Structure formats: structure tokens, C-alpha cells
Amino acid sequence: MNSLTAVTKAVIDASPWEQDPKCCPVSWRSEAFEDAGSRPLVIAIMRDDGVVKCHPPITRVLNEVAMKLEEAGHEMITWNPGTLHQECIDIMDQYYTADGGEDIRRDVAAGGEPFIPHVEALVNKGKAISVYDYWQLNKKKLELQKRYLDLWNSTRSANSGKPIDILLTPVMPHSAVPHRKCKWVGYTKVFNFVDYPAVVLPAGQVSKDLDGEAAKKMSEYEPRNAMDDWNWQTFDLDTMDGMPIGVQIVARRLQEEKALGAATVIDSILKKRA
């Protein structure tokens, strides 16, 4: 975490907004970074994005992290996005093919190399939309970003009444899978959509010993949709045994220092209580 923080600070200290008009002129805020390590945090934990349920080892590790944070004095509450994540991703996916794949086709043609199969499948997925439809897409995106912000603001501790500082979420609904078998990245890409900074930390491993009993009960679960069913079918405890599992720390928009500060605190707790 020290290296990640140092590199991020170095980039910001270089005042990139003087060279790039897309960069916000926001200097490094040491007080925001230090504040995250100076007091108990209110952390909202998301165990399920409402679309694809996590494999038992992911849930176990996430709960273990939450327990360690609570033991260290931090306050844990539940984050329930309802259908919001699915709605965000439904809109986000439309951006990928808004131009009918024209931009990618031109670059591939200029390179003179064949398409990677899954990229070719993406560019052939849809036709270009009109400028009017594109702006409607932008309006829907803004509406969903506002709803996400409203959910964040309305989620408070029942005990202290304090607002949440960060989200703690899975990174993926599974551990490592075979090449080209990764299909649902909704646990991370939704935060690209709402423009929230996130940090991923190593937190545990799949374990035959610890996950065996939960694995035996997986047949009792009824998937909610085709993607959920696909994910459930990918689980293989023998193959995945020992695979690393991470957790994701998410802060609000333009709160990179807070995300890094909170991640530093959490990383330290996990290492001490390993």
C-alpha cells in the first residue's frame, strides 16, 4: 500500500491538469488520507450485488475480513443495492457498442492483425445508435449515478447515525477461472460506471478444509438468472483450492485519498490478524 499511495501522490503532485484538460485540478489531500487512519470507520459491506451470487469461499473471506475489522473497532453495516447494479450495468454495456464497433474495427484494420475472437464478438454485438439515442444513454447514466449517490447518502449506521465512509465488496463472484471463462465483472465495473475509486487487497484463499461444507450445500441454491447459473456451475473446489481471493475498498467520487487511507488501515489489520 505504501508504494501505491506514493505513486498516486506523485502523479497528483505533478499537476497533470496543467497538461490534460480532462483532469480535475485537485491537489493531494493529506488530511483525507490521514483521517481514514485516525478513527473508527463506518464500513458498508456488500455481500451480493443482486445479480450474481458469490461462491462460498468469496463470501467466507469477505465475512472473515468484516469480523476482523469489527474486532479492530470499525463499524460494519449492510449495503443492499437492490436492482441498482443490474440497471447500471445494463446501461454501461450499451456504451461498448454505441458506434457499432467502428472505432475498434478501424484500429484493428490499421494494425493488420486478425481479431481476437471475443473482441470480434463484441464489435458484432450491436449496430450503431443515433446521436439522439446516445444522449439519452448519457441522461440515463447520470440518473443512475444520482441514484447511487442517494443510496450512499441514505445509508447510515443504525447505532451511531453516522454516514458510511467506504464500501467493502467482493472483487469477483469467483476465484480464478480458466482462460476465457470470466464473464461477470459487475462487482468492479459498476464503480467505473459511477466513477468511484477502488482499491483491491489480497484477503485469503479458497480452502478445501474451510469451504467443503458450504460447497456441499450449493445444489440447494436456485440461480436468479442465466449469468448467476453460469457462475454457480463454474465452481470446482478441487481445482480452485488455494486460489487467492481479494476484497475491494470503494470510496465516493474524487475521494482517492480516502480510498487509499482506508485500504492502508484494512491491509494492516488483515496482516496483523492473519
PDB file of C-alpha atoms in Angstrom, residues 67-198:
ATOM      1  CA  MET A  67     -15.196  -9.751  11.506  1.00  0.00           C
ATOM      2  CA  LYS A  68     -11.554  -8.655  11.811  1.00  0.00           C
ATOM      3  CA  LEU A  69     -12.485  -5.053  11.080  1.00  0.00           C
ATOM      4  CA  GLU A  70     -15.245  -5.147  13.667  1.00  0.00           C
ATOM      5  CA  GLU A  71     -12.854  -6.615  16.230  1.00  0.00           C
ATOM      6  CA  ALA A  72     -10.493  -3.725  15.463  1.00  0.00           C
ATOM      7  CA  GLY A  73     -13.219  -1.239  16.370  1.00  0.00           C
ATOM      8  CA  HIS A  74     -14.715  -0.376  12.994  1.00  0.00           C
ATOM      9  CA  GLU A  75     -18.466  -0.331  12.495  1.00  0.00           C
ATOM     10  CA  MET A  76     -19.927  -2.702   9.901  1.00  0.00           C
ATOM     11  CA  ILE A  77     -23.323  -2.241   8.281  1.00  0.00           C
ATOM     12  CA  THR A  78     -25.015  -3.925   5.327  1.00  0.00           C
ATOM     13  CA  TRP A  79     -25.084  -2.439   1.824  1.00  0.00           C
ATOM     14  CA  ASN A  80     -28.009  -3.596  -0.285  1.00  0.00           C
ATOM     15  CA  PRO A  81     -28.093  -2.143  -3.818  1.00  0.00           C
ATOM     16  CA  GLY A  82     -31.311  -3.908  -4.811  1.00  0.00           C
ATOM     17  CA  THR A  83     -31.606  -3.796  -8.607  1.00  0.00           C
ATOM     18  CA  LEU A  84     -29.328  -0.776  -8.968  1.00  0.00           C
ATOM     19  CA  HIS A  85     -26.207  -2.685 -10.021  1.00  0.00           C
ATOM     20  CA  GLN A  86     -28.047  -4.537 -12.764  1.00  0.00           C
ATOM     21  CA  GLU A  87     -29.546  -1.275 -14.013  1.00  0.00           C
ATOM     22  CA  CYS A  88     -26.142   0.423 -14.079  1.00  0.00           C
ATOM     23  CA  ILE A  89     -24.529  -2.420 -15.981  1.00  0.00           C
ATOM     24  CA  ASP A  90     -27.390  -2.653 -18.471  1.00  0.00           C
ATOM     25  CA  ILE A  91     -26.716   0.973 -19.425  1.00  0.00           C
ATOM     26  CA  MET A  92     -22.934   0.626 -19.264  1.00  0.00           C
ATOM     27  CA  ASP A  93     -22.930  -2.304 -21.675  1.00  0.00           C
ATOM     28  CA  GLN A  94     -24.726  -0.224 -24.288  1.00  0.00           C
ATOM     29  CA  TYR A  95     -21.762   2.150 -24.464  1.00  0.00           C
ATOM     30  CA  TYR A  96     -19.483  -0.635 -25.695  1.00  0.00           C
ATOM     31  CA  THR A  97     -21.385  -0.951 -28.956  1.00  0.00           C
ATOM     32  CA  ALA A  98     -22.774   2.581 -29.312  1.00  0.00           C
ATOM     33  CA  ASP A  99     -20.753   3.102 -32.512  1.00  0.00           C
ATOM     34  CA  GLY A 100     -21.437  -0.394 -33.816  1.00  0.00           C
ATOM     35  CA  GLY A 101     -17.805  -1.327 -33.178  1.00  0.00           C
ATOM     36  CA  GLU A 102     -16.499   1.145 -35.768  1.00  0.00           C
ATOM     37  CA  ASP A 103     -13.675   2.548 -33.648  1.00  0.00           C
ATOM     38  CA  ILE A 104     -12.286  -0.892 -32.800  1.00  0.00           C
ATOM     39  CA  ARG A 105     -12.679  -2.123 -36.386  1.00  0.00           C
ATOM     40  CA  ARG A 106     -10.616   0.793 -37.700  1.00  0.00           C
ATOM     41  CA  ASP A 107      -7.822   0.236 -35.189  1.00  0.00           C
ATOM     42  CA  VAL A 108      -7.690  -3.498 -35.890  1.00  0.00           C
ATOM     43  CA  ALA A 109      -7.628  -2.830 -39.624  1.00  0.00           C
ATOM     44  CA  ALA A 110      -4.796  -0.318 -39.188  1.00  0.00           C
ATOM     45  CA  GLY A 111      -2.817  -2.891 -37.226  1.00  0.00           C
ATOM     46  CA  GLY A 112      -3.235  -5.502 -39.924  1.00  0.00           C
ATOM     47  CA  GLU A 113      -3.833  -8.334 -37.464  1.00  0.00           C
ATOM     48  CA  PRO A 114      -6.866 -10.606 -37.066  1.00  0.00           C
ATOM     49  CA  PHE A 115      -9.479 -10.009 -34.393  1.00  0.00           C
ATOM     50  CA  ILE A 116      -9.211 -11.760 -31.060  1.00  0.00           C
ATOM     51  CA  PRO A 117     -12.405 -13.882 -31.111  1.00  0.00           C
ATOM     52  CA  HIS A 118     -14.084 -12.373 -28.053  1.00  0.00           C
ATOM     53  CA  VAL A 119     -13.322  -8.833 -29.267  1.00  0.00           C
ATOM     54  CA  GLU A 120     -14.814  -9.653 -32.650  1.00  0.00           C
ATOM     55  CA  ALA A 121     -17.916 -10.970 -30.903  1.00  0.00           C
ATOM     56  CA  LEU A 122     -18.205  -7.662 -29.042  1.00  0.00           C
ATOM     57  CA  VAL A 123     -17.946  -5.421 -32.111  1.00  0.00           C
ATOM     58  CA  ASN A 124     -20.508  -7.557 -33.922  1.00  0.00           C
ATOM     59  CA  LYS A 125     -22.892  -7.413 -30.994  1.00  0.00           C
ATOM     60  CA  GLY A 126     -24.894  -4.353 -31.997  1.00  0.00           C
ATOM     61  CA  LYS A 127     -25.488  -1.654 -34.578  1.00  0.00           C
ATOM     62  CA  ALA A 128     -24.507   1.987 -34.183  1.00  0.00           C
ATOM     63  CA  ILE A 129     -27.082   4.166 -32.456  1.00  0.00           C
ATOM     64  CA  SER A 130     -28.095   7.723 -33.350  1.00  0.00           C
ATOM     65  CA  VAL A 131     -26.673  10.832 -31.708  1.00  0.00           C
ATOM     66  CA  TYR A 132     -30.063  11.395 -30.096  1.00  0.00           C
ATOM     67  CA  ASP A 133     -30.099   7.870 -28.641  1.00  0.00           C
ATOM     68  CA  TYR A 134     -26.552   8.349 -27.411  1.00  0.00           C
ATOM     69  CA  TRP A 135     -27.561  11.437 -25.464  1.00  0.00           C
ATOM     70  CA  GLN A 136     -30.499   9.569 -23.975  1.00  0.00           C
ATOM     71  CA  LEU A 137     -27.969   6.983 -22.829  1.00  0.00           C
ATOM     72  CA  ASN A 138     -25.934   9.739 -21.174  1.00  0.00           C
ATOM     73  CA  LYS A 139     -29.041  11.034 -19.406  1.00  0.00           C
ATOM     74  CA  LYS A 140     -29.836   7.565 -18.080  1.00  0.00           C
ATOM     75  CA  LYS A 141     -26.257   7.221 -16.876  1.00  0.00           C
ATOM     76  CA  LEU A 142     -26.485  10.487 -14.951  1.00  0.00           C
ATOM     77  CA  GLU A 143     -29.806   9.444 -13.421  1.00  0.00           C
ATOM     78  CA  LEU A 144     -28.295   6.188 -12.192  1.00  0.00           C
ATOM     79  CA  GLN A 145     -25.216   7.949 -10.829  1.00  0.00           C
ATOM     80  CA  LYS A 146     -27.545  10.219  -8.858  1.00  0.00           C
ATOM     81  CA  ARG A 147     -29.482   7.234  -7.517  1.00  0.00           C
ATOM     82  CA  TYR A 148     -26.215   5.616  -6.430  1.00  0.00           C
ATOM     83  CA  LEU A 149     -25.201   8.815  -4.663  1.00  0.00           C
ATOM     84  CA  ASP A 150     -28.600   8.998  -2.977  1.00  0.00           C
ATOM     85  CA  LEU A 151     -28.263   5.403  -1.788  1.00  0.00           C
ATOM     86  CA  TRP A 152     -24.828   6.179  -0.378  1.00  0.00           C
ATOM     87  CA  ASN A 153     -26.104   9.285   1.428  1.00  0.00           C
ATOM     88  CA  SER A 154     -29.132   7.486   2.852  1.00  0.00           C
ATOM     89  CA  THR A 155     -27.160   4.505   4.172  1.00  0.00           C
ATOM     90  CA  ARG A 156     -26.213   5.228   7.760  1.00  0.00           C
ATOM     91  CA  SER A 157     -25.302   3.340  10.881  1.00  0.00           C
ATOM     92  CA  ALA A 158     -28.347   2.332  12.904  1.00  0.00           C
ATOM     93  CA  ASN A 159     -26.257   2.638  16.068  1.00  0.00           C
ATOM     94  CA  SER A 160     -24.351   5.892  15.627  1.00  0.00           C
ATOM     95  CA  GLY A 161     -26.315   7.529  12.829  1.00  0.00           C
ATOM     96  CA  LYS A 162     -23.041   8.226  11.038  1.00  0.00           C
ATOM     97  CA  PRO A 163     -22.804   8.043   7.232  1.00  0.00           C
ATOM     98  CA  ILE A 164     -20.671   5.352   5.662  1.00  0.00           C
ATOM     99  CA  ASP A 165     -17.040   6.048   4.865  1.00  0.00           C
ATOM    100  CA  ILE A 166     -16.360   3.243   2.402  1.00  0.00           C
ATOM    101  CA  LEU A 167     -17.808   0.135   0.838  1.00  0.00           C
ATOM    102  CA  LEU A 168     -16.268  -3.304   1.312  1.00  0.00           C
ATOM    103  CA  THR A 169     -17.174  -5.638  -1.547  1.00  0.00           C
ATOM    104  CA  PRO A 170     -16.065  -8.757  -3.389  1.00  0.00           C
ATOM    105  CA  VAL A 171     -13.820  -8.293  -6.408  1.00  0.00           C
ATOM    106  CA  MET A 172     -15.333 -11.144  -8.402  1.00  0.00           C
ATOM    107  CA  PRO A 173     -18.054 -13.703  -7.644  1.00  0.00           C
ATOM    108  CA  HIS A 174     -15.447 -16.458  -8.020  1.00  0.00           C
ATOM    109  CA  SER A 175     -11.721 -17.005  -7.651  1.00  0.00           C
ATOM    110  CA  ALA A 176      -9.522 -17.658 -10.700  1.00  0.00           C
ATOM    111  CA  VAL A 177     -11.242 -19.427 -13.597  1.00  0.00           C
ATOM    112  CA  PRO A 178      -9.865 -20.952 -16.827  1.00  0.00           C
ATOM    113  CA  HIS A 179      -8.879 -18.613 -19.647  1.00  0.00           C
ATOM    114  CA  ARG A 180     -11.862 -17.082 -21.495  1.00  0.00           C
ATOM    115  CA  LYS A 181     -14.255 -18.308 -18.788  1.00  0.00           C
ATOM    116  CA  CYS A 182     -14.594 -14.984 -16.981  1.00  0.00           C
ATOM    117  CA  LYS A 183     -17.995 -13.494 -17.795  1.00  0.00           C
ATOM    118  CA  TRP A 184     -19.329 -11.414 -14.890  1.00  0.00           C
ATOM    119  CA  VAL A 185     -17.203  -8.465 -13.812  1.00  0.00           C
ATOM    120  CA  GLY A 186     -20.095  -6.500 -12.361  1.00  0.00           C
ATOM    121  CA  TYR A 187     -18.579  -6.283  -8.886  1.00  0.00           C
ATOM    122  CA  THR A 188     -15.836  -3.997 -10.218  1.00  0.00           C
ATOM    123  CA  LYS A 189     -17.053  -2.358 -13.407  1.00  0.00           C
ATOM    124  CA  VAL A 190     -20.081  -0.823 -11.734  1.00  0.00           C
ATOM    125  CA  PHE A 191     -17.684   1.514  -9.939  1.00  0.00           C
ATOM    126  CA  ASN A 192     -16.227   2.602 -13.268  1.00  0.00           C
ATOM    127  CA  PHE A 193     -19.784   3.489 -14.242  1.00  0.00           C
ATOM    128  CA  VAL A 194     -20.462   5.633 -11.160  1.00  0.00           C
ATOM    129  CA  ASP A 195     -16.854   6.923 -11.197  1.00  0.00           C
ATOM    130  CA  TYR A 196     -15.851   5.810  -7.695  1.00  0.00           C
ATOM    131  CA  PRO A 197     -12.219   4.998  -6.811  1.00  0.00           C
ATOM    132  CA  ALA A 198     -11.488   1.478  -5.602  1.00  0.00           C
TER     133      ALA A 198
END
